[in-house]
Short mmCIF file of C-alpha atoms in Angstrom, two decimals:
data_model
loop_
_atom_site.label_atom_id
_atom_site.label_comp_id
_atom_site.label_asym_id
_atom_site.label_seq_id
_atom_site.Cartn_x
_atom_site.Cartn_y
_atom_site.Cartn_z
CA MET A 1481 -81.99 -159.28 133.99
CA SER A 1482 -84.10 -161.31 136.39
CA GLY A 1483 -84.73 -163.80 133.58
CA ASN A 1484 -81.01 -164.31 133.12
CA SER A 1485 -80.57 -164.72 136.88
CA SER A 1486 -83.18 -167.47 136.98
CA VAL A 1487 -81.39 -169.23 134.11
CA PHE A 1488 -78.13 -169.08 136.05
CA ARG A 1489 -79.79 -170.43 139.18
CA SER A 1490 -81.30 -173.29 137.20
CA ILE A 1491 -77.99 -174.10 135.49
CA PHE A 1492 -75.86 -174.12 138.61
CA ARG A 1493 -78.47 -175.96 140.69
CA ASN A 1494 -78.54 -178.77 138.16
CA VAL A 1495 -74.76 -178.72 137.78
CA SER A 1496 -74.45 -179.11 141.55
CA LEU A 1497 -76.63 -182.22 141.39
CA LEU A 1498 -74.52 -183.70 138.60
CA THR A 1499 -71.30 -182.87 140.45
CA VAL A 1500 -72.34 -184.94 143.46
CA GLY A 1501 -72.61 -188.06 141.36
CA ARG A 1502 -69.46 -187.29 139.40
CA ILE A 1503 -67.38 -186.80 142.56
CA LEU A 1504 -68.54 -190.14 143.95
CA SER A 1505 -67.88 -191.72 140.56
CA ALA A 1506 -64.38 -190.19 140.44
CA LEU A 1507 -63.50 -191.46 143.91
CA CYS A 1508 -64.70 -194.96 143.08
CA SER A 1509 -62.88 -194.80 139.73
CA PHE A 1510 -59.66 -193.91 141.53
CA VAL A 1511 -60.04 -196.96 143.76
CA HIS A 1512 -61.04 -199.48 141.10
CA THR A 1513 -58.31 -198.31 138.70
CA ALA A 1514 -55.65 -198.59 141.38
CA PHE A 1515 -56.70 -202.11 142.42
CA ALA A 1516 -57.23 -203.25 138.82
CA VAL A 1517 -53.62 -202.32 138.02
CA ARG A 1518 -52.37 -204.07 141.13
CA ALA A 1519 -54.36 -207.20 140.29
CA LEU A 1520 -53.58 -207.41 136.57
CA GLY A 1521 -50.26 -205.64 136.20
CA LEU A 1522 -49.69 -202.68 133.92
CA ALA A 1523 -49.54 -204.77 130.70
CA ASP A 1524 -52.85 -206.62 131.26
CA PHE A 1525 -54.48 -203.45 132.52
CA GLY A 1526 -53.39 -201.89 129.23
CA LEU A 1527 -55.14 -204.75 127.41
CA LEU A 1528 -58.28 -204.02 129.44
CA ILE A 1529 -58.09 -200.37 128.36
CA LEU A 1530 -57.52 -201.31 124.71
CA ILE A 1531 -60.41 -203.82 124.63
CA HIS A 1532 -62.73 -201.28 126.22
CA SER A 1533 -61.51 -198.62 123.77
CA LEU A 1534 -62.36 -200.87 120.81
CA ALA A 1535 -65.94 -201.28 122.00
CA MET A 1536 -66.16 -197.60 122.83
CA THR A 1537 -64.88 -196.70 119.36
CA GLY A 1538 -67.62 -198.79 117.74
CA SER A 1539 -70.23 -197.16 119.94
CA THR A 1540 -68.92 -193.64 119.39
CA LEU A 1541 -68.68 -193.96 115.61
CA SER A 1542 -72.28 -195.17 115.32
CA ARG A 1543 -74.11 -193.09 117.91
CA LEU A 1544 -76.44 -190.28 116.91
CA GLN A 1545 -76.95 -187.28 119.17
CA THR A 1546 -80.67 -187.95 119.52
CA TRP A 1547 -80.81 -186.24 122.91
CA GLN A 1548 -80.14 -182.91 121.21
CA THR A 1549 -82.74 -183.67 118.54
CA LEU A 1550 -85.31 -184.55 121.19
CA ILE A 1551 -84.73 -181.32 123.09
CA ARG A 1552 -84.59 -179.09 120.01
CA PHE A 1553 -87.77 -180.43 118.37
CA GLY A 1554 -89.67 -181.79 121.37
CA SER A 1555 -89.12 -179.21 124.12
CA ASP A 1556 -92.18 -177.10 123.26
CA ALA A 1557 -94.34 -180.21 122.90
CA PHE A 1558 -93.18 -181.52 126.28
CA PHE A 1559 -94.01 -178.35 128.21
CA ASN A 1560 -97.25 -177.75 126.30
CA LYS A 1561 -98.26 -181.41 126.70
CA ASP A 1562 -98.63 -181.87 122.95
CA ALA A 1563 -98.78 -185.67 123.16
CA ASP A 1564 -98.99 -186.35 119.42
CA ARG A 1565 -95.97 -184.20 118.53
CA LEU A 1566 -93.86 -185.46 121.45
CA ASN A 1567 -94.74 -189.08 120.67
CA ARG A 1568 -93.58 -188.60 117.08
CA VAL A 1569 -90.31 -186.87 117.99
CA THR A 1570 -89.49 -189.40 120.72
CA SER A 1571 -90.31 -192.34 118.43
CA PHE A 1572 -88.01 -190.91 115.77
CA CYS A 1573 -85.17 -190.69 118.31
CA VAL A 1574 -85.81 -194.20 119.65
CA ARG A 1575 -85.66 -195.66 116.13
CA LEU A 1576 -82.40 -193.87 115.39
CA ASP A 1577 -80.86 -195.12 118.65
CA THR A 1578 -81.93 -198.68 117.83
CA MET A 1579 -80.27 -198.52 114.43
CA SER A 1580 -77.11 -196.96 115.86
CA ALA A 1581 -76.96 -199.73 118.50
CA GLY A 1582 -76.93 -202.37 115.76
CA ALA A 1583 -74.24 -200.45 113.91
CA ALA A 1584 -72.19 -200.20 117.12
CA PHE A 1585 -72.16 -203.97 117.45
CA VAL A 1586 -71.00 -204.44 113.85
CA PHE A 1587 -68.37 -201.70 114.04
CA SER A 1588 -66.97 -203.07 117.31
CA LEU A 1589 -66.67 -206.62 115.96
CA VAL A 1590 -64.88 -205.40 112.83
CA ALA A 1591 -62.59 -203.14 114.86
CA VAL A 1592 -61.65 -206.03 117.18
CA GLN A 1593 -60.71 -208.35 114.32
CA ILE A 1594 -58.65 -205.70 112.54
CA TYR A 1595 -56.85 -204.41 115.64
CA ALA A 1596 -56.24 -207.88 117.09
CA GLY A 1597 -54.50 -208.90 113.88
CA ILE A 1598 -52.39 -205.74 113.72
CA ALA A 1599 -51.41 -205.95 117.40
CA HIS A 1600 -50.75 -209.74 117.20
CA TRP A 1601 -53.04 -210.59 120.10
CA THR A 1602 -53.33 -214.17 121.28
CA PRO A 1603 -56.51 -216.13 120.39
CA HIS A 1604 -57.62 -215.88 124.03
CA THR A 1605 -57.30 -212.07 124.07
CA ARG A 1606 -59.07 -211.83 120.72
CA LEU A 1607 -61.95 -213.95 122.09
CA LEU A 1608 -62.29 -211.72 125.16
CA ALA A 1609 -62.35 -208.61 122.99
CA THR A 1610 -64.95 -210.18 120.68
CA LEU A 1611 -67.22 -211.04 123.61
CA TYR A 1612 -66.79 -207.59 125.12
CA ALA A 1613 -67.87 -206.02 121.80
CA CYS A 1614 -71.37 -207.34 122.57
CA VAL A 1615 -71.87 -204.55 125.13
CA ALA A 1616 -71.08 -201.78 122.62
CA PRO A 1617 -74.79 -201.30 121.70
CA PHE A 1618 -75.56 -200.49 125.36
CA MET A 1619 -72.89 -197.80 125.84
CA TYR A 1620 -75.20 -194.98 124.78
CA THR A 1621 -78.77 -193.97 125.68
CA GLY A 1622 -79.32 -190.81 123.66
CA TRP A 1623 -83.11 -190.53 123.73
CA ALA A 1624 -83.27 -191.42 127.44
CA GLN A 1625 -80.74 -188.74 128.33
CA GLY A 1626 -82.72 -186.27 126.26
CA VAL A 1627 -85.88 -187.02 128.23
CA LEU A 1628 -84.13 -186.53 131.59
CA ARG A 1629 -82.52 -183.27 130.49
CA MET A 1630 -85.69 -181.94 128.87
CA ALA A 1631 -87.69 -182.73 132.01
CA SER A 1632 -84.94 -181.32 134.29
CA ARG A 1633 -84.75 -184.64 136.18
CA PHE A 1634 -81.02 -184.24 136.77
CA HIS A 1635 -81.19 -185.81 140.22
CA TYR A 1636 -81.37 -189.25 138.60
CA VAL A 1637 -77.89 -188.81 137.10
CA PRO A 1638 -75.92 -188.78 140.39
CA ILE A 1639 -77.98 -191.74 141.57
CA THR A 1640 -77.13 -193.75 138.46
CA GLU A 1641 -73.49 -192.75 138.33
CA GLY A 1642 -73.02 -193.34 142.02
CA LEU A 1643 -74.58 -196.80 142.00
CA THR A 1644 -72.70 -197.81 138.85
CA ALA A 1645 -69.35 -196.62 140.17
CA LEU A 1646 -69.92 -198.18 143.58
CA GLY A 1647 -70.87 -201.54 142.08
CA LYS A 1648 -67.85 -201.45 139.78
CA MET A 1649 -65.53 -200.67 142.68
CA ILE A 1650 -66.93 -203.50 144.80
CA GLY A 1651 -66.55 -205.90 141.90
CA VAL A 1652 -62.92 -204.90 141.34
CA LEU A 1653 -62.10 -205.24 145.04
CA LEU A 1654 -63.57 -208.76 145.05
CA ALA A 1655 -61.67 -209.64 141.88
CA TYR A 1656 -58.47 -208.31 143.45
CA ALA A 1657 -59.03 -210.34 146.64
CA LEU A 1658 -59.77 -213.51 144.67
CA HIS A 1659 -56.85 -212.97 142.22
CA LEU A 1660 -59.13 -213.13 139.19
CA SER A 1661 -57.90 -212.76 135.61
CA LEU A 1662 -58.53 -210.23 132.82
CA GLY A 1663 -61.77 -211.89 131.69
CA TRP A 1664 -63.45 -211.32 135.04
CA PHE A 1665 -62.49 -207.64 135.03
CA LEU A 1666 -64.02 -207.27 131.58
CA LEU A 1667 -67.18 -208.88 132.94
CA ILE A 1668 -67.30 -206.27 135.71
CA TRP A 1669 -66.89 -203.44 133.21
CA ALA A 1670 -69.64 -204.95 131.02
CA ALA A 1671 -72.04 -205.34 133.96
CA SER A 1672 -71.66 -201.67 134.89
CA ILE A 1673 -72.48 -200.63 131.31
CA LEU A 1674 -75.61 -202.80 131.19
CA PHE A 1675 -76.85 -201.50 134.54
CA ASP A 1676 -76.32 -197.88 133.47
CA HIS A 1677 -78.26 -198.43 130.23
CA ALA A 1678 -81.14 -200.23 131.93
CA PHE A 1679 -81.52 -197.60 134.66
CA TYR A 1680 -81.59 -194.60 132.29
CA SER A 1681 -84.02 -196.30 129.91
CA ARG A 1682 -86.38 -197.31 132.71
CA VAL A 1683 -86.50 -193.83 134.24
CA ALA A 1684 -87.01 -192.12 130.87
CA LEU A 1685 -89.86 -194.47 129.95
CA SER A 1686 -91.50 -193.83 133.31
CA ILE A 1687 -91.39 -190.05 132.75
CA LEU A 1688 -92.85 -190.28 129.25
CA LYS A 1689 -95.54 -192.75 130.28
CA LYS A 1690 -96.80 -190.40 132.99
CA ARG A 1691 -96.57 -187.37 130.71
CA ILE A 1692 -98.05 -188.63 127.42
CA GLY A 1693 -98.69 -192.36 127.86
CA PHE A 1694 -95.69 -193.28 125.67
CA ARG A 1695 -95.11 -196.96 124.81
CA TYR A 1696 -91.64 -198.03 123.72
CA LEU A 1697 -92.70 -200.62 121.14
CA HIS A 1698 -95.11 -198.16 119.54
CA ALA A 1699 -92.07 -196.17 118.40
CA PHE A 1700 -91.45 -198.72 115.64
CA ARG A 1701 -94.87 -198.44 113.98
CA ASN A 1702 -94.08 -195.59 111.57
CA TRP A 1703 -90.49 -195.76 110.31
CA GLN A 1704 -90.94 -193.13 107.61
CA TRP A 1705 -92.01 -190.17 109.74
CA ALA A 1706 -89.51 -187.35 110.41
CA GLY A 1707 -90.35 -183.70 110.98
CA ASP A 1708 -88.90 -180.88 108.90
CA GLY A 1709 -85.18 -180.60 109.49
CA MET A 1710 -84.99 -183.34 112.14
CA TRP A 1711 -82.88 -185.81 110.22
CA SER A 1712 -80.56 -183.18 108.75
CA PHE A 1713 -80.06 -181.62 112.19
CA THR A 1714 -79.37 -185.02 113.78
CA ARG A 1715 -76.94 -185.95 111.06
CA ALA A 1716 -74.99 -182.70 111.35
CA VAL A 1717 -74.82 -182.50 115.15
CA SER A 1718 -73.92 -186.21 115.36
CA ALA A 1719 -71.05 -185.78 112.92
CA ASN A 1720 -69.69 -182.97 115.08
CA GLN A 1721 -70.00 -184.88 118.36
CA THR A 1722 -68.85 -188.22 116.97
CA LEU A 1723 -65.63 -186.80 115.63
CA GLY A 1724 -64.95 -185.17 118.99
CA ASN A 1725 -65.85 -188.17 121.15
CA ALA A 1726 -64.06 -190.72 118.98
CA SER A 1727 -60.70 -189.01 119.34
CA ALA A 1728 -60.03 -190.32 122.87
CA PRO A 1729 -60.47 -194.10 122.33
CA ILE A 1730 -58.91 -194.05 118.85
CA ALA A 1731 -55.90 -192.09 120.10
CA THR A 1732 -55.44 -194.67 122.88
CA LEU A 1733 -55.52 -197.45 120.30
CA LEU A 1734 -52.96 -195.64 118.14
CA VAL A 1735 -50.64 -195.19 121.12
CA GLY A 1736 -51.07 -198.87 121.96
CA LYS A 1737 -50.21 -199.83 118.39
CA GLY A 1738 -47.12 -197.65 118.35
CA LEU A 1739 -45.75 -198.21 121.86
CA GLY A 1740 -47.56 -201.19 123.40
CA ALA A 1741 -50.33 -201.87 125.90
CA ALA A 1742 -48.44 -200.57 128.95
CA GLU A 1743 -47.76 -197.17 127.34
CA ALA A 1744 -51.38 -197.01 126.19
CA ALA A 1745 -52.40 -197.45 129.84
CA VAL A 1746 -50.12 -194.58 130.90
CA PHE A 1747 -51.55 -192.33 128.17
CA ARG A 1748 -55.11 -193.28 129.08
CA VAL A 1749 -54.63 -192.67 132.80
CA CYS A 1750 -52.93 -189.30 132.21
CA ARG A 1751 -55.87 -188.29 130.05
CA GLN A 1752 -58.31 -189.65 132.65
CA ILE A 1753 -56.67 -187.60 135.42
CA ALA A 1754 -56.74 -184.42 133.33
CA SER A 1755 -60.36 -184.98 132.33
CA GLY A 1756 -61.31 -185.79 135.90
CA ILE A 1757 -59.90 -182.48 137.14
CA VAL A 1758 -62.16 -180.47 134.82
CA THR A 1759 -65.16 -182.82 134.92
CA PRO A 1760 -67.29 -180.83 137.41
CA ALA A 1761 -67.12 -177.77 135.15
CA GLN A 1762 -67.82 -179.83 132.02
CA LEU A 1763 -71.14 -180.88 133.54
CA ILE A 1764 -72.48 -177.47 132.50
CA SER A 1765 -72.85 -178.77 128.93
CA PRO A 1766 -75.89 -181.10 129.34
CA VAL A 1767 -77.56 -178.50 131.58
CA LEU A 1768 -76.85 -175.47 129.39
CA TYR A 1769 -78.22 -176.79 126.09
CA PRO A 1770 -81.88 -177.17 127.22
CA GLU A 1771 -81.78 -173.66 128.71
CA LEU A 1772 -80.42 -172.20 125.46
CA VAL A 1773 -83.18 -173.95 123.49
CA LYS A 1774 -85.79 -172.36 125.76
CA MET A 1775 -84.23 -168.92 125.23
CA ARG A 1776 -84.14 -169.55 121.48
CA ASP A 1777 -87.86 -170.42 121.52
CA ARG A 1778 -88.48 -167.06 123.27
CA GLN A 1779 -86.14 -165.40 120.74
CA ASP A 1780 -84.17 -163.91 123.62
CA TRP A 1781 -80.90 -163.83 121.66
CA ASP A 1782 -79.37 -160.95 123.56
CA GLY A 1783 -79.94 -162.77 126.85
CA LEU A 1784 -78.61 -165.99 125.33
CA LYS A 1785 -75.38 -164.22 124.40
CA LYS A 1786 -75.00 -162.75 127.88
CA VAL A 1787 -75.56 -166.10 129.60
CA THR A 1788 -73.04 -167.84 127.34
CA LEU A 1789 -70.32 -165.21 127.75
CA ARG A 1790 -70.79 -165.08 131.52
CA ILE A 1791 -70.34 -168.85 131.82
CA PHE A 1792 -67.33 -168.64 129.49
CA ALA A 1793 -65.72 -166.03 131.77
CA ILE A 1794 -66.30 -168.22 134.84
CA LEU A 1795 -64.74 -171.24 133.13
CA THR A 1796 -61.75 -169.18 131.98
CA ALA A 1797 -60.99 -168.12 135.55
CA LEU A 1798 -61.42 -171.69 136.76
CA SER A 1799 -59.05 -172.98 134.06
CA ALA A 1800 -56.22 -170.77 135.31
CA LEU A 1801 -56.64 -172.21 138.81
CA LEU A 1802 -56.67 -175.79 137.50
CA LEU A 1803 -53.44 -175.29 135.57
CA PHE A 1804 -51.77 -173.99 138.73
CA LEU A 1805 -52.91 -176.97 140.83
CA THR A 1806 -52.15 -179.79 138.43
CA GLY A 1807 -48.39 -179.33 138.48
CA THR A 1808 -48.31 -180.21 142.19
CA VAL A 1809 -50.89 -182.99 142.43
CA GLY A 1810 -50.94 -184.61 138.98
CA SER A 1811 -47.95 -186.92 139.32
CA LYS A 1812 -48.96 -187.90 142.87
CA ILE A 1813 -52.40 -188.98 141.69
CA PHE A 1814 -50.77 -190.99 138.90
CA ARG A 1815 -48.44 -192.84 141.31
CA TYR A 1816 -51.29 -193.65 143.69
CA MET A 1817 -53.45 -194.99 140.85
CA LEU A 1818 -50.89 -197.15 139.04
CA ASP A 1819 -48.42 -197.85 141.87
CA VAL A 1820 -45.56 -197.45 139.38
CA HIS A 1821 -43.04 -194.72 138.65
CA VAL A 1822 -43.10 -193.33 135.12
CA SER A 1823 -40.87 -190.42 134.15
CA HIS A 1824 -42.36 -187.07 133.07
CA THR A 1825 -45.91 -187.87 134.24
CA SER A 1826 -46.35 -184.30 135.57
CA PHE A 1827 -45.51 -182.96 132.11
CA TYR A 1828 -47.87 -185.41 130.38
CA ILE A 1829 -50.73 -184.60 132.72
CA THR A 1830 -50.15 -180.85 132.38
CA ILE A 1831 -50.31 -181.04 128.59
CA MET A 1832 -53.40 -183.26 128.72
CA LEU A 1833 -54.98 -180.83 131.18
CA LEU A 1834 -54.28 -178.02 128.73
CA ALA A 1835 -56.15 -180.03 126.10
CA ALA A 1836 -58.99 -180.69 128.56
CA ILE A 1837 -59.21 -176.99 129.45
CA PHE A 1838 -59.62 -175.91 125.85
CA SER A 1839 -62.31 -178.59 125.50
CA LEU A 1840 -63.85 -177.11 128.65
CA LEU A 1841 -63.88 -173.60 127.17
CA ILE A 1842 -65.80 -174.98 124.19
CA VAL A 1843 -68.60 -176.14 126.52
CA PRO A 1844 -70.61 -172.85 126.52
CA LEU A 1845 -69.68 -171.91 122.94
CA GLU A 1846 -70.63 -175.09 121.08
CA PRO A 1847 -74.32 -175.25 122.13
CA LEU A 1848 -74.63 -171.52 121.38
CA LEU A 1849 -73.42 -172.09 117.81
CA ILE A 1850 -75.72 -175.10 117.37
CA VAL A 1851 -78.77 -173.15 118.54
CA ALA A 1852 -77.75 -170.10 116.46
CA GLY A 1853 -77.49 -172.11 113.24
CA HIS A 1854 -73.69 -172.26 112.88
CA LEU A 1855 -73.55 -176.05 112.98
CA LYS A 1856 -71.96 -176.32 109.53
CA LEU A 1857 -68.89 -174.39 110.75
CA LEU A 1858 -68.46 -176.84 113.65
CA VAL A 1859 -68.78 -179.92 111.47
CA ARG A 1860 -66.30 -178.70 108.87
CA SER A 1861 -63.70 -177.81 111.49
CA ARG A 1862 -64.17 -181.16 113.28
CA ILE A 1863 -63.63 -183.06 110.04
CA LEU A 1864 -60.48 -181.12 109.19
CA VAL A 1865 -59.00 -181.37 112.68
CA THR A 1866 -59.78 -185.08 112.95
CA LEU A 1867 -58.20 -185.84 109.57
CA LEU A 1868 -55.02 -184.15 110.82
CA TYR A 1869 -55.15 -185.39 114.43
CA PHE A 1870 -55.09 -189.17 114.00
CA PRO A 1871 -51.99 -189.35 111.73
CA ALA A 1872 -50.35 -186.67 113.88
CA VAL A 1873 -50.87 -188.56 117.13
CA TYR A 1874 -49.55 -191.80 115.61
CA PHE A 1875 -46.41 -190.44 113.95
CA LEU A 1876 -45.60 -188.01 116.76
CA THR A 1877 -45.95 -190.91 119.21
CA LEU A 1878 -43.43 -192.94 117.22
CA ARG A 1879 -41.07 -189.96 117.03
CA PHE A 1880 -41.45 -188.32 120.47
CA HIS A 1881 -43.04 -191.09 122.57
CA LEU A 1882 -45.92 -190.01 124.85
CA THR A 1883 -44.86 -186.37 124.62
CA GLY A 1884 -45.85 -186.36 120.96
CA ALA A 1885 -49.24 -187.93 121.66
CA CYS A 1886 -50.01 -185.37 124.37
CA LEU A 1887 -48.94 -182.40 122.24
CA ALA A 1888 -51.03 -183.60 119.29
CA THR A 1889 -54.07 -183.90 121.58
CA ALA A 1890 -53.58 -180.38 122.95
CA ALA A 1891 -53.16 -178.93 119.45
CA ALA A 1892 -56.42 -180.53 118.29
CA SER A 1893 -58.35 -179.06 121.24
CA ILE A 1894 -56.90 -175.60 120.63
CA ALA A 1895 -57.88 -175.74 116.94
CA ILE A 1896 -61.52 -176.59 117.75
CA PHE A 1897 -61.63 -173.86 120.40
CA LEU A 1898 -60.42 -171.22 117.91
CA THR A 1899 -63.11 -172.31 115.46
CA CYS A 1900 -65.81 -171.92 118.13
CA LEU A 1901 -64.41 -168.50 118.99
CA VAL A 1902 -64.72 -167.40 115.36
CA GLY A 1903 -68.32 -168.63 115.20
CA THR A 1904 -69.19 -166.87 118.45
CA ARG A 1905 -67.81 -163.56 117.18
CA ARG A 1906 -69.95 -163.92 114.02
CA PHE A 1907 -73.04 -164.51 116.13
CA ALA A 1908 -72.25 -161.51 118.37
CA ARG A 1909 -71.92 -159.26 115.31
CA LYS A 1910 -75.31 -160.43 114.00
CA VAL A 1911 -76.95 -159.64 117.33
CA ARG A 1912 -75.41 -156.14 117.38
CA VAL A 1913 -76.61 -155.44 113.83
CA LEU A 1914 -80.15 -156.58 114.65
CA LYS A 1915 -80.23 -154.41 117.78
CA LYS A 1916 -79.14 -151.34 115.77
CA GLN A 1917 -81.78 -152.03 113.13
CA ALA A 1918 -84.45 -152.43 115.80
CA ALA A 1919 -83.38 -149.18 117.50
CA SER A 1920 -83.50 -147.22 114.21
CA GLY A 1921 -86.84 -148.75 113.20
CA GLN A 1922 -85.46 -150.23 110.01
CA PRO A 1923 -87.01 -153.46 108.65
CA GLY A 1924 -84.09 -155.77 109.38
CA ALA A 1925 -83.15 -159.10 108.02
CA ASP A 1926 -84.33 -162.33 109.57
CA SER A 1927 -83.31 -162.97 113.15
CA PRO A 1928 -80.75 -165.67 113.90
CA SER A 1929 -83.55 -167.97 115.01
CA ASP A 1930 -85.45 -167.42 111.75
CA LYS A 1931 -82.35 -168.22 109.75
CA ALA A 1932 -81.67 -171.35 111.77
CA LYS A 1933 -85.25 -172.57 111.32
CA ALA A 1934 -85.18 -171.82 107.60
CA THR A 1935 -81.94 -173.71 107.26
CA ASP A 1936 -83.42 -176.71 109.07
CA LYS A 1937 -86.49 -176.64 106.82
CA ASP A 1938 -84.40 -176.46 103.65
CA ARG A 1939 -82.24 -179.37 104.80
CA GLY A 1940 -85.31 -181.44 105.64
#
């Protein structure tokens, strides 16, 4: 029991560190969003959101979840100071991130040209969107985040987020005071992305250099190396995460196509408010996964189940409180941010919060299923839900306005949650069976960890 208590202390200590940065980031985001709307107007602010969503879509569709690969296959090597193994795993992740960055640039450029034509943007707006697509390769630092999480250097995250958010807010306030146009606001957004990428990469390289003497350019010497199961694991977990992460920017683009830039801004801000309310609790995800990997390496599957279910119970209680609060403060936050009155914003935000809460309840379940070898179930459900979600959000938006878009988003989150619940129940049954076999002295089947490792080896 003391082992589980130490895991909880580690999780919530690191979550507290992340929350500090996220609170500062949220406050600065509130300010820079409010002044950006006042400076640009709702229509141009909607264009800013759509242009950013196009670049984000290109980045999301191309990114590989190399941080999970690095932790899963490099955690033992990091703590045992196995320099050769850790160098190989890190180099593999760096190469994958480099390739995904190039793909992000291509995807973003193609998305801009297609969407600009469909939305009938002016040549000037199309040019701004094309230039902004150049920052898409820098929107993700998978391997660097993996290093920080594996090394438990979570204190760098609030520093980075705080400095980025503060710089962005100062830039927006200056742009507001000088009455600058949309292009300058896009430049501010791009600068914040570049700073964030540079800071994370520099810190991660510093950690690896001190630990194993890692050199970034040396990662490109052996392109053919990949350990057993590494590529298949990366491919599967990336498909799951990409489908989930891509839903937000693509849904915003679909709403913008159906209703216009101003309505897309309303939808985006309602979603931002709902996500912001649950953000502190969602920070458990990057902290929990490394701890679960350590427990898997010790084959402490009973303790892993207890930790996951305890965090799930805490988040369930928190979700009920959040639903109660949002009805009173949601519409007020919206009016302060956009300085406009839009009907039914409390309803929109409540539905989007419901979607965010079900996404929140997935936080402890999803890494458990990944570690336990149930990744295929997650990927299949993500594919099915995504194939249904995008046409649903578009046609329901045309039929029921923003209400339809919000309801479609909530339904998608509920569907993924139910899938995770099914997978968790399967895992719990396996653990109970193994405990009974161990108690009776019977030679049982392979443990969940053995099955997961065998699956990885077969896929590799």
